[in-house]
Tab-separated table of C-alpha atoms and ligand atoms in Angstrom:
chain	number	residue	atom	x	y	z
A	1	MET	CA	-124.435	27.044	-14.658
A	2	ARG	CA	-127.141	26.684	-12.082
A	3	ARG	CA	-124.533	26.700	-9.331
A	4	LYS	CA	-123.055	29.916	-10.654
A	5	ILE	CA	-126.447	31.563	-10.822
A	6	ILE	CA	-127.152	30.488	-7.260
A	7	THR	CA	-123.778	31.795	-6.101
A	8	VAL	CA	-124.383	35.141	-7.759
A	9	PHE	CA	-127.862	35.248	-6.282
A	10	VAL	CA	-126.593	34.480	-2.794
A	11	ALA	CA	-123.889	37.122	-3.175
A	12	PHE	CA	-126.562	39.589	-4.195
A	13	LEU	CA	-128.718	38.679	-1.233
A	14	THR	CA	-125.733	39.031	1.080
A	15	LEU	CA	-124.993	42.447	-0.339
A	16	ALA	CA	-128.570	43.469	0.136
A	17	VAL	CA	-128.435	42.758	3.857
A	18	LEU	CA	-124.829	43.727	4.534
A	19	PRO	CA	-124.450	46.142	7.404
A	20	ALA	CA	-124.139	49.605	5.947
A	21	ALA	CA	-120.822	50.163	7.713
A	22	ARG	CA	-119.167	47.802	5.241
A	23	ALA	CA	-120.818	49.233	2.163
A	24	PRO	CA	-118.814	51.594	-0.032
A	25	VAL	CA	-119.539	55.269	0.162
A	26	THR	CA	-122.121	56.026	-2.484
A	27	ALA	CA	-122.147	59.301	-4.324
A	28	SER	CA	-125.431	61.081	-4.224
A	29	GLY	CA	-126.617	64.170	-5.981
A	30	GLY	CA	-129.863	64.225	-4.020
A	31	GLN	CA	-130.044	66.947	-1.422
A	32	ASN	CA	-132.410	64.871	0.628
A	33	VAL	CA	-130.326	61.679	0.604
A	34	LEU	CA	-128.728	60.916	3.932
A	35	PRO	CA	-125.378	59.190	4.344
A	36	ASN	CA	-125.844	55.474	3.956
A	37	ASN	CA	-122.440	54.240	5.053
A	38	HIS	CA	-122.460	54.665	8.813
A	39	GLU	CA	-122.823	52.455	11.826
A	40	VAL	CA	-126.383	52.372	13.151
A	41	LYS	CA	-126.973	53.525	16.729
A	42	HIS	CA	-130.718	54.103	16.629
A	43	VAL	CA	-133.340	51.904	14.987
A	44	ILE	CA	-136.832	53.432	14.881
A	45	ILE	CA	-139.562	51.295	13.302
A	46	MET	CA	-142.877	53.117	12.866
A	47	VAL	CA	-145.872	50.990	11.908
A	48	ALA	CA	-149.049	52.393	10.331
A	49	ASP	CA	-151.329	49.427	11.003
A	50	GLY	CA	-153.674	48.708	8.092
A	51	MET	CA	-152.710	51.801	6.046
A	52	GLY	CA	-152.892	51.453	2.265
A	53	LEU	CA	-151.542	53.857	-0.335
A	54	ALA	CA	-155.073	55.205	-0.867
A	55	ASP	CA	-155.121	56.270	2.802
A	56	VAL	CA	-151.997	58.312	2.152
A	57	THR	CA	-153.679	59.963	-0.836
A	58	ALA	CA	-156.841	60.716	1.151
A	59	ALA	CA	-155.035	62.079	4.211
A	60	ARG	CA	-152.721	64.219	2.103
A	61	ILE	CA	-155.576	65.750	0.090
A	62	ARG	CA	-157.631	66.497	3.205
A	63	LYS	CA	-154.650	67.851	5.140
A	64	ASN	CA	-152.560	69.617	2.504
A	65	GLY	CA	-154.767	69.931	-0.581
A	66	ILE	CA	-154.764	68.087	-3.898
A	67	ALA	CA	-151.462	69.600	-5.066
A	68	GLY	CA	-150.126	70.423	-1.606
A	69	PRO	CA	-146.963	69.283	0.144
A	70	SER	CA	-146.193	65.649	0.930
A	71	LEU	CA	-146.903	64.121	4.320
A	72	ARG	CA	-143.776	63.865	6.463
A	73	PHE	CA	-143.262	60.134	5.999
A	74	GLU	CA	-143.492	60.539	2.222
A	75	THR	CA	-140.251	62.564	2.301
A	76	LEU	CA	-138.051	59.662	3.396
A	77	ASP	CA	-135.252	58.732	0.997
A	78	GLU	CA	-136.046	55.121	0.196
A	79	ILE	CA	-139.453	53.905	-0.948
A	80	GLY	CA	-140.206	50.232	-1.408
A	81	TYR	CA	-143.010	47.769	-0.938
A	82	GLN	CA	-143.426	44.272	0.383
A	83	ARG	CA	-145.288	41.027	0.015
A	84	THR	CA	-147.314	40.377	3.147
A	85	PHE	CA	-148.639	36.804	2.870
A	86	SER	CA	-148.437	34.730	6.049
A	87	GLU	CA	-147.540	31.055	6.399
A	88	LYS	CA	-150.961	29.693	5.486
A	89	ASN	CA	-152.893	32.698	4.137
A	90	THR	CA	-152.697	35.117	1.220
A	91	VAL	CA	-154.143	37.711	3.590
A	92	THR	CA	-152.171	38.198	6.774
A	93	ASP	CA	-153.261	39.518	10.146
A	94	SER	CA	-151.151	41.882	12.245
A	95	ALA	CA	-149.687	38.949	14.185
A	96	GLY	CA	-148.324	37.164	11.114
A	97	ALA	CA	-147.032	40.378	9.543
A	98	ALA	CA	-145.358	41.786	12.659
A	99	SER	CA	-143.855	38.361	13.431
A	100	ALA	CA	-142.361	38.270	9.918
A	101	TRP	CA	-140.596	41.609	10.580
A	102	ALA	CA	-139.677	40.893	14.192
A	103	CYS	CA	-138.587	37.262	13.889
A	104	GLY	CA	-137.688	36.860	10.223
A	105	GLU	CA	-139.917	34.057	9.005
A	106	LYS	CA	-143.514	33.382	8.046
A	107	PHE	CA	-145.947	32.564	10.852
A	108	VAL	CA	-149.563	31.420	10.821
A	109	ASN	CA	-152.118	34.186	11.486
A	110	ASP	CA	-152.645	34.675	15.252
A	111	GLU	CA	-149.113	33.435	16.094
A	112	ILE	CA	-146.793	35.934	17.801
A	113	CYS	CA	-143.229	34.866	16.913
A	114	MET	CA	-144.002	31.352	18.161
A	115	HIS	CA	-145.093	28.349	16.097
A	116	ALA	CA	-148.070	26.466	17.495
A	117	ASP	CA	-146.649	23.239	16.022
A	118	GLY	CA	-143.564	23.480	18.225
A	119	ARG	CA	-140.944	24.448	15.637
A	120	PRO	CA	-138.255	26.689	17.120
A	121	ASN	CA	-138.455	30.424	16.448
A	122	ASN	CA	-135.888	33.208	16.265
A	123	ALA	CA	-135.383	35.824	18.940
A	124	ASN	CA	-137.141	39.036	17.905
A	125	LEU	CA	-135.342	42.239	16.858
A	126	LEU	CA	-135.951	43.984	20.196
A	127	GLU	CA	-134.456	41.016	22.043
A	128	LEU	CA	-131.442	41.050	19.691
A	129	ALA	CA	-130.960	44.786	20.304
A	130	LYS	CA	-131.225	44.265	24.055
A	131	ALA	CA	-128.660	41.458	23.902
A	132	GLU	CA	-126.278	43.955	22.274
A	133	GLY	CA	-126.805	46.300	25.210
A	134	TRP	CA	-129.208	48.717	23.504
A	135	ALA	CA	-132.092	50.483	25.262
A	136	THR	CA	-135.474	49.345	23.924
A	137	GLY	CA	-139.042	50.585	23.744
A	138	LEU	CA	-142.554	49.784	22.538
A	139	VAL	CA	-145.209	52.420	21.786
A	140	SER	CA	-148.723	51.988	20.340
A	141	THR	CA	-152.155	53.586	20.297
A	142	GLN	CA	-153.586	50.059	20.425
A	143	THR	CA	-153.336	48.005	23.609
A	144	ILE	CA	-149.579	47.702	24.034
A	145	THR	CA	-150.110	43.941	24.303
A	146	ASN	CA	-151.798	43.880	20.863
A	147	ALA	CA	-150.309	41.832	18.023
A	148	THR	CA	-147.934	44.381	16.467
A	149	PRO	CA	-146.009	45.438	19.601
A	150	ALA	CA	-146.324	41.892	20.983
A	151	ALA	CA	-144.220	40.461	18.140
A	152	PHE	CA	-141.349	42.694	19.320
A	153	GLY	CA	-141.697	41.784	22.992
A	154	ALA	CA	-143.168	38.317	23.461
A	155	HIS	CA	-143.579	34.806	22.059
A	156	VAL	CA	-147.054	33.241	22.229
A	157	THR	CA	-148.992	30.958	19.895
A	158	PHE	CA	-152.196	33.026	20.129
A	159	ARG	CA	-152.350	36.837	19.904
A	160	ASP	CA	-155.303	37.179	22.300
A	161	CYS	CA	-153.190	35.939	25.240
A	162	GLU	CA	-152.581	39.598	26.092
A	163	ASN	CA	-152.127	39.140	29.840
A	164	GLU	CA	-149.429	36.532	29.136
A	165	ILE	CA	-147.834	39.007	26.708
A	166	ALA	CA	-147.809	41.611	29.512
A	167	ARG	CA	-146.202	39.019	31.806
A	168	GLN	CA	-143.439	38.406	29.280
A	169	TYR	CA	-142.824	42.160	28.896
A	170	VAL	CA	-142.431	42.627	32.649
A	171	GLN	CA	-140.742	39.366	33.623
A	172	ILE	CA	-138.675	38.505	30.537
A	173	THR	CA	-138.212	41.090	27.777
A	174	ARG	CA	-138.358	44.239	29.939
A	175	PRO	CA	-138.326	47.016	27.326
A	176	ASP	CA	-137.207	50.230	29.051
A	177	VAL	CA	-140.218	52.123	27.703
A	178	ILE	CA	-143.741	50.679	27.307
A	179	LEU	CA	-146.443	53.197	26.260
A	180	GLY	CA	-149.958	52.671	24.926
A	181	GLY	CA	-153.425	51.442	25.751
A	182	GLY	CA	-154.197	48.252	27.648
A	183	ARG	CA	-154.561	48.779	31.405
A	184	ASN	CA	-157.173	46.004	31.361
A	185	THR	CA	-154.866	43.497	29.695
A	186	PHE	CA	-151.928	44.315	31.996
A	187	LYS	CA	-154.013	43.808	35.129
A	188	ARG	CA	-156.732	41.157	34.982
A	189	THR	CA	-159.237	40.579	37.762
A	190	SER	CA	-160.889	37.737	35.825
A	191	PRO	CA	-159.135	35.248	33.494
A	192	ASP	CA	-158.725	36.280	29.844
A	193	VAL	CA	-159.240	33.793	26.975
A	194	CYS	CA	-155.889	32.184	27.813
A	195	GLY	CA	-156.515	32.073	31.563
A	196	GLY	CA	-154.241	35.028	32.343
A	197	VAL	CA	-155.119	36.829	35.612
A	198	GLY	CA	-151.856	38.539	36.560
A	199	ASP	CA	-151.315	42.124	37.772
A	200	TYR	CA	-148.219	43.173	35.871
A	201	ILE	CA	-148.685	46.876	36.599
A	202	THR	CA	-147.860	46.413	40.281
A	203	GLU	CA	-145.071	44.003	39.388
A	204	ALA	CA	-143.571	46.496	36.915
A	205	GLN	CA	-143.587	49.208	39.584
A	206	SER	CA	-141.812	46.825	41.971
A	207	ILE	CA	-138.901	46.464	39.550
A	208	GLY	CA	-138.416	50.156	38.920
A	209	TYR	CA	-140.911	51.196	36.243
A	210	THR	CA	-142.452	54.625	36.707
A	211	TYR	CA	-146.147	54.023	35.998
A	212	VAL	CA	-148.263	56.779	34.423
A	213	ILE	CA	-151.852	56.919	33.187
A	214	ASP	CA	-152.221	60.322	31.480
A	215	ARG	CA	-150.388	63.041	29.536
A	216	ALA	CA	-149.432	65.064	32.618
A	217	GLY	CA	-148.019	61.974	34.317
A	218	LEU	CA	-146.055	61.064	31.205
A	219	GLN	CA	-144.543	64.528	30.896
A	220	ALA	CA	-143.651	64.607	34.595
A	221	ALA	CA	-142.013	61.193	34.386
A	222	VAL	CA	-139.904	62.248	31.396
A	223	ALA	CA	-138.972	65.564	33.073
A	224	GLY	CA	-138.034	63.617	36.199
A	225	GLY	CA	-135.672	61.380	34.244
A	226	ALA	CA	-137.535	58.082	34.639
A	227	LYS	CA	-135.249	55.165	33.869
A	228	ARG	CA	-138.042	52.696	33.164
A	229	LEU	CA	-141.385	53.906	31.937
A	230	LEU	CA	-144.770	52.135	31.799
A	231	GLY	CA	-147.626	54.302	30.498
A	232	LEU	CA	-151.069	52.740	30.072
A	233	PHE	CA	-153.449	55.497	29.057
A	234	ARG	CA	-156.731	53.631	28.630
A	235	GLY	CA	-158.319	50.313	29.594
A	236	SER	CA	-158.407	49.061	26.009
A	237	TYR	CA	-157.098	50.723	22.810
A	238	MET	CA	-156.567	54.476	22.972
A	239	THR	CA	-159.375	56.759	21.827
A	240	PRO	CA	-159.451	57.442	18.053
A	241	GLU	CA	-158.406	61.024	17.326
A	242	ILE	CA	-161.818	61.951	15.910
A	243	LEU	CA	-163.548	60.993	19.179
A	244	ARG	CA	-161.158	62.788	21.558
A	245	PRO	CA	-162.581	65.855	23.275
A	246	PRO	CA	-160.221	68.842	23.692
A	247	THR	CA	-160.090	67.974	27.402
A	248	SER	CA	-158.766	64.452	26.733
A	249	THR	CA	-155.877	63.516	29.010
A	250	GLU	CA	-154.658	60.795	26.662
A	251	PRO	CA	-151.353	61.717	24.991
A	252	HIS	CA	-151.252	61.739	21.192
A	253	LEU	CA	-148.955	59.281	19.412
A	254	SER	CA	-146.575	62.179	18.709
A	255	GLU	CA	-146.326	62.913	22.448
A	256	MET	CA	-145.718	59.261	23.294
A	257	SER	CA	-143.081	59.098	20.527
A	258	ALA	CA	-141.292	62.157	21.912
A	259	ALA	CA	-141.409	60.749	25.459
A	260	ALA	CA	-140.035	57.394	24.311
A	261	ILE	CA	-137.185	58.832	22.273
A	262	THR	CA	-136.177	61.366	24.929
A	263	THR	CA	-136.072	58.611	27.546
A	264	LEU	CA	-134.297	56.001	25.418
A	265	ASP	CA	-131.738	58.537	24.156
A	266	ARG	CA	-130.976	59.559	27.738
A	267	LEU	CA	-130.575	55.936	28.850
A	268	ASN	CA	-128.220	54.774	26.136
A	269	ASP	CA	-126.431	56.030	23.037
A	270	ARG	CA	-127.974	53.065	21.221
A	271	PHE	CA	-131.666	52.297	21.199
A	272	PHE	CA	-134.334	50.317	19.362
A	273	VAL	CA	-137.967	51.415	19.413
A	274	MET	CA	-141.154	50.263	17.666
A	275	ILE	CA	-143.865	52.928	17.440
A	276	GLU	CA	-147.301	51.959	16.104
A	277	GLY	CA	-150.304	53.929	14.890
A	278	GLY	CA	-152.519	50.993	15.797
A	279	VAL	CA	-155.895	52.722	15.638
A	280	ILE	CA	-155.581	53.334	11.872
A	281	ASP	CA	-156.479	49.663	11.431
A	282	LEU	CA	-159.429	49.920	13.832
A	283	VAL	CA	-161.092	52.835	12.051
A	284	LYS	CA	-160.635	51.034	8.725
A	285	HIS	CA	-162.321	47.909	10.094
A	286	VAL	CA	-165.428	50.102	10.510
A	287	GLU	CA	-164.807	51.834	7.158
A	288	SER	CA	-164.765	55.392	8.454
A	289	LEU	CA	-163.027	57.818	6.091
A	290	ASP	CA	-163.710	60.685	8.501
A	291	ALA	CA	-161.930	58.814	11.318
A	292	LEU	CA	-159.162	57.542	9.034
A	293	VAL	CA	-157.845	60.947	7.955
A	294	PRO	CA	-157.122	62.319	11.473
A	295	GLU	CA	-155.633	58.981	12.488
A	296	VAL	CA	-153.174	58.947	9.540
A	297	SER	CA	-152.498	62.627	10.219
A	298	ALA	CA	-151.686	61.888	13.881
A	299	PHE	CA	-149.369	59.092	12.759
A	300	ASP	CA	-147.681	61.514	10.369
A	301	ASP	CA	-147.276	64.031	13.200
A	302	SER	CA	-145.417	61.362	15.162
A	303	VAL	CA	-143.144	60.693	12.169
A	304	GLY	CA	-142.601	64.472	12.112
A	305	VAL	CA	-141.499	64.445	15.770
A	306	VAL	CA	-139.043	61.657	14.998
A	307	LEU	CA	-137.715	63.381	11.863
A	308	ASP	CA	-137.260	66.649	13.785
A	309	TRP	CA	-135.307	64.753	16.457
A	310	ILE	CA	-133.120	63.125	13.791
A	311	ASN	CA	-132.559	66.354	11.886
A	312	ALA	CA	-131.506	68.237	15.022
A	313	SER	CA	-128.045	66.656	14.918
A	314	GLU	CA	-125.596	65.473	12.275
A	315	GLU	CA	-124.722	62.529	14.503
A	316	ARG	CA	-128.349	61.383	14.568
A	317	LYS	CA	-128.753	61.830	10.822
A	318	GLN	CA	-125.756	59.631	10.170
A	319	HIS	CA	-126.535	56.884	12.672
A	320	THR	CA	-130.327	56.498	12.667
A	321	LEU	CA	-132.186	53.892	10.624
A	322	LEU	CA	-135.819	55.028	10.397
A	323	ILE	CA	-138.364	52.650	8.865
A	324	VAL	CA	-142.010	53.627	8.313
A	325	ILE	CA	-143.883	50.493	7.385
A	326	VAL	CA	-147.331	48.941	6.948
A	327	ASP	CA	-148.287	45.401	7.968
A	328	HIS	CA	-151.338	44.938	5.711
A	329	GLU	CA	-154.103	47.012	4.163
A	330	THR	CA	-157.535	46.986	5.825
A	331	GLY	CA	-160.964	47.342	4.219
A	332	GLY	CA	-159.831	47.623	0.601
A	333	PHE	CA	-160.083	51.396	0.699
A	334	ALA	CA	-159.948	53.420	-2.543
A	335	VAL	CA	-160.092	57.114	-3.444
A	336	MET	CA	-162.999	57.561	-5.896
A	337	GLY	CA	-164.491	60.299	-8.075
A	338	THR	CA	-166.648	60.522	-11.186
A	339	GLU	CA	-163.901	61.242	-13.763
A	340	VAL	CA	-166.345	63.624	-15.501
A	341	ALA	CA	-164.513	66.906	-16.161
A	342	GLY	CA	-165.666	69.558	-13.742
A	343	ALA	CA	-168.383	67.355	-12.261
A	344	GLU	CA	-166.934	67.924	-8.812
A	345	PRO	CA	-164.309	70.358	-7.484
A	346	LEU	CA	-160.676	69.309	-7.969
A	347	GLY	CA	-159.639	67.584	-4.749
A	348	TYR	CA	-163.107	66.266	-3.967
A	349	PHE	CA	-163.329	62.504	-3.555
A	350	THR	CA	-165.343	59.805	-1.874
A	351	GLY	CA	-164.114	56.656	-0.163
A	352	GLY	CA	-164.783	53.264	-1.721
A	353	TRP	CA	-164.424	50.053	0.294
A	354	THR	CA	-164.018	46.496	-0.971
A	355	PHE	CA	-165.870	44.877	1.929
A	356	ALA	CA	-169.624	45.432	1.921
A	357	ILE	CA	-170.473	45.669	5.614
A	358	THR	CA	-173.490	46.366	7.711
A	359	PRO	CA	-172.537	47.511	11.209
A	360	PRO	CA	-171.775	45.986	13.625
A	361	ALA	CA	-170.094	43.658	11.092
A	362	MET	CA	-166.561	44.789	10.329
A	363	ALA	CA	-164.367	44.827	7.222
A	364	GLY	CA	-161.385	42.517	6.955
A	365	HIS	CA	-157.819	42.923	5.721
A	366	THR	CA	-156.686	42.739	2.103
A	367	GLY	CA	-153.659	40.959	0.676
A	368	THR	CA	-152.300	43.889	-1.338
A	369	ASP	CA	-148.570	44.605	-1.051
A	370	THR	CA	-147.785	47.373	1.440
A	371	MET	CA	-145.428	50.332	1.555
A	372	ILE	CA	-142.060	50.860	3.222
A	373	TRP	CA	-140.544	54.348	3.562
A	374	SER	CA	-137.079	54.460	5.112
A	375	GLN	CA	-133.871	56.410	5.501
A	376	GLY	CA	-130.454	56.086	7.090
A	377	PRO	CA	-127.766	53.409	7.110
A	378	GLY	CA	-129.047	50.104	5.749
A	379	SER	CA	-132.188	51.565	4.206
A	380	ALA	CA	-131.079	51.063	0.596
A	381	ALA	CA	-131.984	47.394	0.985
A	382	LEU	CA	-135.578	48.397	1.780
A	383	GLY	CA	-136.089	50.698	-1.188
A	384	ARG	CA	-137.235	47.948	-3.520
A	385	ALA	CA	-139.804	45.163	-3.856
A	386	ILE	CA	-139.129	42.754	-0.983
A	387	ASP	CA	-140.782	40.157	1.212
A	388	ASN	CA	-141.788	41.303	4.707
A	389	THR	CA	-139.284	38.835	6.243
A	390	THR	CA	-136.432	40.803	4.588
A	391	VAL	CA	-137.039	43.648	7.051
A	392	TYR	CA	-135.756	41.357	9.814
A	393	GLU	CA	-132.574	40.560	7.870
A	394	VAL	CA	-131.865	44.224	7.177
A	395	VAL	CA	-132.395	45.368	10.772
A	396	LYS	CA	-130.653	42.374	12.332
A	397	ALA	CA	-127.549	43.173	10.266
A	398	VAL	CA	-127.224	46.644	11.810
A	399	LEU	CA	-127.777	45.639	15.459
A	400	ARG	CA	-124.345	45.389	16.991
B	1	LIG	ZN1	-156.902	44.630	11.553
C-alpha cells in the first residue's frame, strides 16, 4: 500500500515537472490563458526582492486607486506561492532563496549555490541554459554581484565575496548581458572582505564586452548591436526611484529589461534572463512606504515591458515562460486602517511594520510564504503551493 502511494506520488511529481511539450493540450475557456503545450525558447525570471503581498496592495492602491486596475504582474495566468525556509533557518536571506531557485536545493543563509561544508552542488539554471546553447543575461537594480543575481552566475560559500562573484561572471559563466549596480565590486582597488582585488571591468572589455555606465551609453550599445554587454550604472546599488532627480543618468529597471531582451533576442532564438528589482528589499529594510511604492511600480513597469515584448508576437506568446517571483518578505509590512466606517477616505491606509526599528538599525526579513505569478509553457506547475526548490525543477525541465 505504501509502495503504491509512493509510486502515485512520484508519478504526480513527475507530471508536475514534465516539460510542457509532452503535456496534453488543455482546453481553456479563459481569454487570458496562454497556450501551455509548447516548447520553451525564452525563460524570463523576474524577482521582486523582499516584496510581500501587502506591498502589492499598497502599490496598486497608490498607483491605480482602491478599486482600480491590477498591476501588470497581477495579470499573469498562474498564481501560486512558495515556502521559503533555508537549510538551517525558518527565515531565509536572498542568498538561500535565490540558490534554492537557481540550484534546486536548500542552502544555508549566505551561501551562493555552494555548500560551505564541501557537499557538491548542482549547476545553476543559467549555466544549464548556456550548456544548451542559449544566450543568457543578468539584470538587477542592486549590485549585479549581489546575492540574487549571484546565485544564477556564480558559486561561492559567502555572498559578500562580490569581487570573486564578478571574477566568475567574467572568467567562467560569461552571461552575454550583465546590467546593474556594482562598479565598486567589479573593480576593487583595496581587498574586499574575501580578499578580492581584481579589475573585471577591464578584463570583460578585453574579451568583447561593450562596457557602459549610463542610460545614453546603454541605448547606444543596444542600437550598435553589442554582442556582449556589461553595464554598471553606479558604484554600489542603483539609486532608489524616490531619490532619483529628473536629470539622473541611471536607466530604470524597465530600460535595462528592454536592453537585455533586445540584445539576447538578437543573439539567439533561445535565451534565459534573470531580472531583479533588488532595491525593493533595501527600502523595506528601512521601512519606507513612500520609497516602497515607486520601487514596486518601477518593477511593475519592467514586467510591463516584458509583457509587451511577449504580446507583440504569437511565437513569443507560445514559447516564453515568464516567472515573476519573490524570494522572501522584508520588514513584515502590512496595510492598516481603522476599520471604523467613514473614519478615513476609502483607499486611505497607513503602513504597519513588524520590526520595531530606530534608524540606523534596519528591519529584517520575515518567513512568510511568498508569491509566484507566471505564464507560458510549464507554468501550470507553478500555480499552486510549492517549495522554492520546485522552481528549479520546473525551469530545468524546459531548458533544452
Ligand atoms: Zn534583504
